[in-house]
CSV table of C-alpha atoms in Angstrom, one decimal:
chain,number,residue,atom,x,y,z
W,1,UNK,CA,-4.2,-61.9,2.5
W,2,UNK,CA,-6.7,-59.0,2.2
W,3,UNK,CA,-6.5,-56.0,3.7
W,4,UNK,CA,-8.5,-54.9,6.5
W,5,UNK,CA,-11.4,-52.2,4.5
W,6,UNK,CA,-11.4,-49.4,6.4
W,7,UNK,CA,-14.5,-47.8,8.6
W,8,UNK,CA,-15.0,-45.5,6.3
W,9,UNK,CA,-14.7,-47.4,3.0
W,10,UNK,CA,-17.7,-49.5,4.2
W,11,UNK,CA,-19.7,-46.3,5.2
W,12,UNK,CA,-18.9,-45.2,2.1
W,13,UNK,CA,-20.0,-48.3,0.4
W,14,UNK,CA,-22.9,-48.3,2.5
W,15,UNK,CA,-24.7,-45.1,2.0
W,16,UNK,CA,-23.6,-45.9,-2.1
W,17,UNK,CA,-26.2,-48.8,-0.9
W,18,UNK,CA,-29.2,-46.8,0.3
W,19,UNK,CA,-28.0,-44.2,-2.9
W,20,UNK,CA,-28.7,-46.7,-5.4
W,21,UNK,CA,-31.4,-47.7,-4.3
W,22,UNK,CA,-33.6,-44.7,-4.1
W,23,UNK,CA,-31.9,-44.3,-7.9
W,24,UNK,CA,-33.8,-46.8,-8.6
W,25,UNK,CA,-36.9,-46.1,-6.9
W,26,UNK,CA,-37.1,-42.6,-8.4
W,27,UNK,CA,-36.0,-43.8,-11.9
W,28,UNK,CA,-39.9,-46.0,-11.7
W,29,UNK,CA,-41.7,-42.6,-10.8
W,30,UNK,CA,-43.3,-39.8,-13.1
W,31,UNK,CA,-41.5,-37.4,-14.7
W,32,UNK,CA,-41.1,-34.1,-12.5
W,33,UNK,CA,-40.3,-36.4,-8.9
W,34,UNK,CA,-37.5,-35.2,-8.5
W,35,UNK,CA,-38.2,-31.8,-9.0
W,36,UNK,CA,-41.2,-32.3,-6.2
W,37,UNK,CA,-38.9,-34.0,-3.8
W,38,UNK,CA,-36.3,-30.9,-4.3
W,39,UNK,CA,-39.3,-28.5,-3.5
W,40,UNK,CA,-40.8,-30.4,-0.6
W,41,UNK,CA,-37.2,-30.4,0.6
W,42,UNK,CA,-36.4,-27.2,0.1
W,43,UNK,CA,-33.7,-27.5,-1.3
W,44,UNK,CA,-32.3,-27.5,-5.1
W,45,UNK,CA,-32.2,-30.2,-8.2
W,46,UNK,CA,-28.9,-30.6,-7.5
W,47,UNK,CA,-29.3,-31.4,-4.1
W,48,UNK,CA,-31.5,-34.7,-5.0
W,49,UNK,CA,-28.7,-35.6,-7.7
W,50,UNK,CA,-26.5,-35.6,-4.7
W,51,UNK,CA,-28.0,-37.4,-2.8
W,52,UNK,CA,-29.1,-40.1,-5.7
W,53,UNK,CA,-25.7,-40.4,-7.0
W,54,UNK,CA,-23.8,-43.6,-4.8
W,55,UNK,CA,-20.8,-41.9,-6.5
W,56,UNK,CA,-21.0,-38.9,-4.1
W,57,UNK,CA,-20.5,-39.4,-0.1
W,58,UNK,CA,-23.0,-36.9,0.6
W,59,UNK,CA,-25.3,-39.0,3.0
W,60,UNK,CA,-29.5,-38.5,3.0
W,61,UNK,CA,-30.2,-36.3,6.3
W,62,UNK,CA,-32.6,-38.4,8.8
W,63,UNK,CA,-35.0,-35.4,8.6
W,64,UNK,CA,-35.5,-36.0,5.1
W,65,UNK,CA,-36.5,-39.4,4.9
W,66,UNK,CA,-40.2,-39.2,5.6
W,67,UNK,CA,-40.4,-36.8,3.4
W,68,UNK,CA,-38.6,-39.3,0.5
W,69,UNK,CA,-40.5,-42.4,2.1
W,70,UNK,CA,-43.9,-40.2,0.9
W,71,UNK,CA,-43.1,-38.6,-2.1
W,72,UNK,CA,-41.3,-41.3,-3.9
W,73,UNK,CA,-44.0,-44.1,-2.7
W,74,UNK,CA,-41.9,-46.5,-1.5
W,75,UNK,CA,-43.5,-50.2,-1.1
W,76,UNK,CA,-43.2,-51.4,2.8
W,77,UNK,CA,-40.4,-53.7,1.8
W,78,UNK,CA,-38.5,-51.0,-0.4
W,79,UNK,CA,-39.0,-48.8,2.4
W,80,UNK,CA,-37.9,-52.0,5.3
W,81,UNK,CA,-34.9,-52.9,2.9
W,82,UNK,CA,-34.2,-48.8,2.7
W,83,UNK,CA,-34.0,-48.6,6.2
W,84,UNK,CA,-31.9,-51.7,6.5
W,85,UNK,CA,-29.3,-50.0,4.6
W,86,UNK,CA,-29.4,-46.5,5.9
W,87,UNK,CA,-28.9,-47.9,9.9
W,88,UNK,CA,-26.1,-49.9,7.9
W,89,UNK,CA,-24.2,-46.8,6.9
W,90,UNK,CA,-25.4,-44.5,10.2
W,91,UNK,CA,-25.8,-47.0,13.1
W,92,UNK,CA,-26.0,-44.4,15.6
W,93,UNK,CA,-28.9,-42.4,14.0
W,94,UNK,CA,-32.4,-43.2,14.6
W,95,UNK,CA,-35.1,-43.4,11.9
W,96,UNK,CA,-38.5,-43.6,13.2
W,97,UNK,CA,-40.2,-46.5,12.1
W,98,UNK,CA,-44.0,-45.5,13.1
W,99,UNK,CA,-44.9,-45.7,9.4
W,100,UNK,CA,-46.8,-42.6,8.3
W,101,UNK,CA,-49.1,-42.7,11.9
W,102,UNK,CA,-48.6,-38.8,12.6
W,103,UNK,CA,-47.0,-37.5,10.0
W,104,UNK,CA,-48.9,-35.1,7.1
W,105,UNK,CA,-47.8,-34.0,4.0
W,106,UNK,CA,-49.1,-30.6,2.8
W,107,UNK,CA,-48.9,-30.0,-0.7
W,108,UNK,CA,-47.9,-26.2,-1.7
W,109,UNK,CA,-49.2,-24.7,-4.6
W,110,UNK,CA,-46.4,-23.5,-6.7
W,111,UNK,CA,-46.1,-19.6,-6.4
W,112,UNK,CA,-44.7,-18.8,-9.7
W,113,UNK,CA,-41.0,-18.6,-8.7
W,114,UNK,CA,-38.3,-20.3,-6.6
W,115,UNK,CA,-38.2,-17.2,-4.1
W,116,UNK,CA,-41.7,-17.2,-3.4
W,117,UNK,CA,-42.0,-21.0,-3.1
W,118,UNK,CA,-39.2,-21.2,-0.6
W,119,UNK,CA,-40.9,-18.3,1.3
W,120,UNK,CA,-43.4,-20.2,1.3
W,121,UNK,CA,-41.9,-23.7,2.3
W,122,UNK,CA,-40.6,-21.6,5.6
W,123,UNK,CA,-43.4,-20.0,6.5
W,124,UNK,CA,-45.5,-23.1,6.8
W,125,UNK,CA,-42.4,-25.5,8.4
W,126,UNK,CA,-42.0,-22.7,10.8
W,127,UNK,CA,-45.8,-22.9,11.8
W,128,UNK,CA,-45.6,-26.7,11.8
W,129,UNK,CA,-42.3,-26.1,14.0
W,130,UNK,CA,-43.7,-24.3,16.4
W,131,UNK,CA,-47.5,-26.3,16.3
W,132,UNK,CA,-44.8,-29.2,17.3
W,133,UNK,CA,-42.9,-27.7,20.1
W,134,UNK,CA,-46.6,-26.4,21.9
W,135,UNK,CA,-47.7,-30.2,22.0
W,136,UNK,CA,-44.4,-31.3,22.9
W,137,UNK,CA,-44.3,-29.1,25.8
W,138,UNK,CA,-47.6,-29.8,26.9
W,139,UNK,CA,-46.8,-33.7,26.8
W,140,UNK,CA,-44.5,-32.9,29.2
W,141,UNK,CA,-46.8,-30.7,31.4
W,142,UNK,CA,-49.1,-33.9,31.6
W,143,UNK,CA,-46.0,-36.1,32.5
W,144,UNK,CA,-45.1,-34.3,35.2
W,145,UNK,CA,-48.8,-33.9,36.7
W,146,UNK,CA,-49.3,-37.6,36.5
């Protein structure tokens, strides 16, 4: 008789899943993805290997998927199987699936060193952040008055 696998052994299986599979996906891009994923992240090298390697638990933040989803190119069925997988391993978080309706990327131009490009990075996020909130708030406004 087997033994029951625990709740988090499948998790952990699971988001080994989605792990390999964007592996995969990046292995097929140009030389230097990763390194433009890690910047449009904001966050280091190391972070992507993380969250490439199905040997480490470290699970792929929701926040960061459209980001991945863009930069990496992912077909509509990579991105449909992707998705699969990651509600798999966090049933309770919700990805959106409008596609890329809404969302913009904005390329920065490399400022010459890793200080100045995360500057940079926060500057414009924080912008975008608070471009976000004004039309949130104003959605609301129009809900209310309706």
């Amino acid at each position: 008789m087997t033994e029951p696998v625990s709740a988090e052994k499948s998790t952990h299986k699971a988001v080994a899943a989605y792990k390999r599979m964007l592996a995969e996906i990046l292995e097929r891009r140009p030389s230097g993805t990763r390194q433009r994923l890690a910047t449009a992240l904001a966050k280091n090298r190391s972070f992507v290997s993380q969250i490439t390697n199905p040997a480490y638990p470290t699970p792929i933040p929701v926040n960061h998927l459209a980001s991945i989803f863009d930069l990496c190119h992912f077909s509509p069925s990579e991105r449909q199987e992707f998705v699969r997988l990651y509600a798999i391993a966090h049933p309770r978080k919700r990805i959106a699936e409008t596609g890329s309706a809404g969302v913009v990327s904005v390329h920065l131009p490399d400022m010459g060193s890793e200080v100045q490009n995360r500057k940079l990075h926060g500057i414009v996020s924080s912008f975008v952040r608070e471009i976000a909130s004004l039309i949130d708030d104003n959605s609301s406004k129009k809900g209310k008055h309706q």
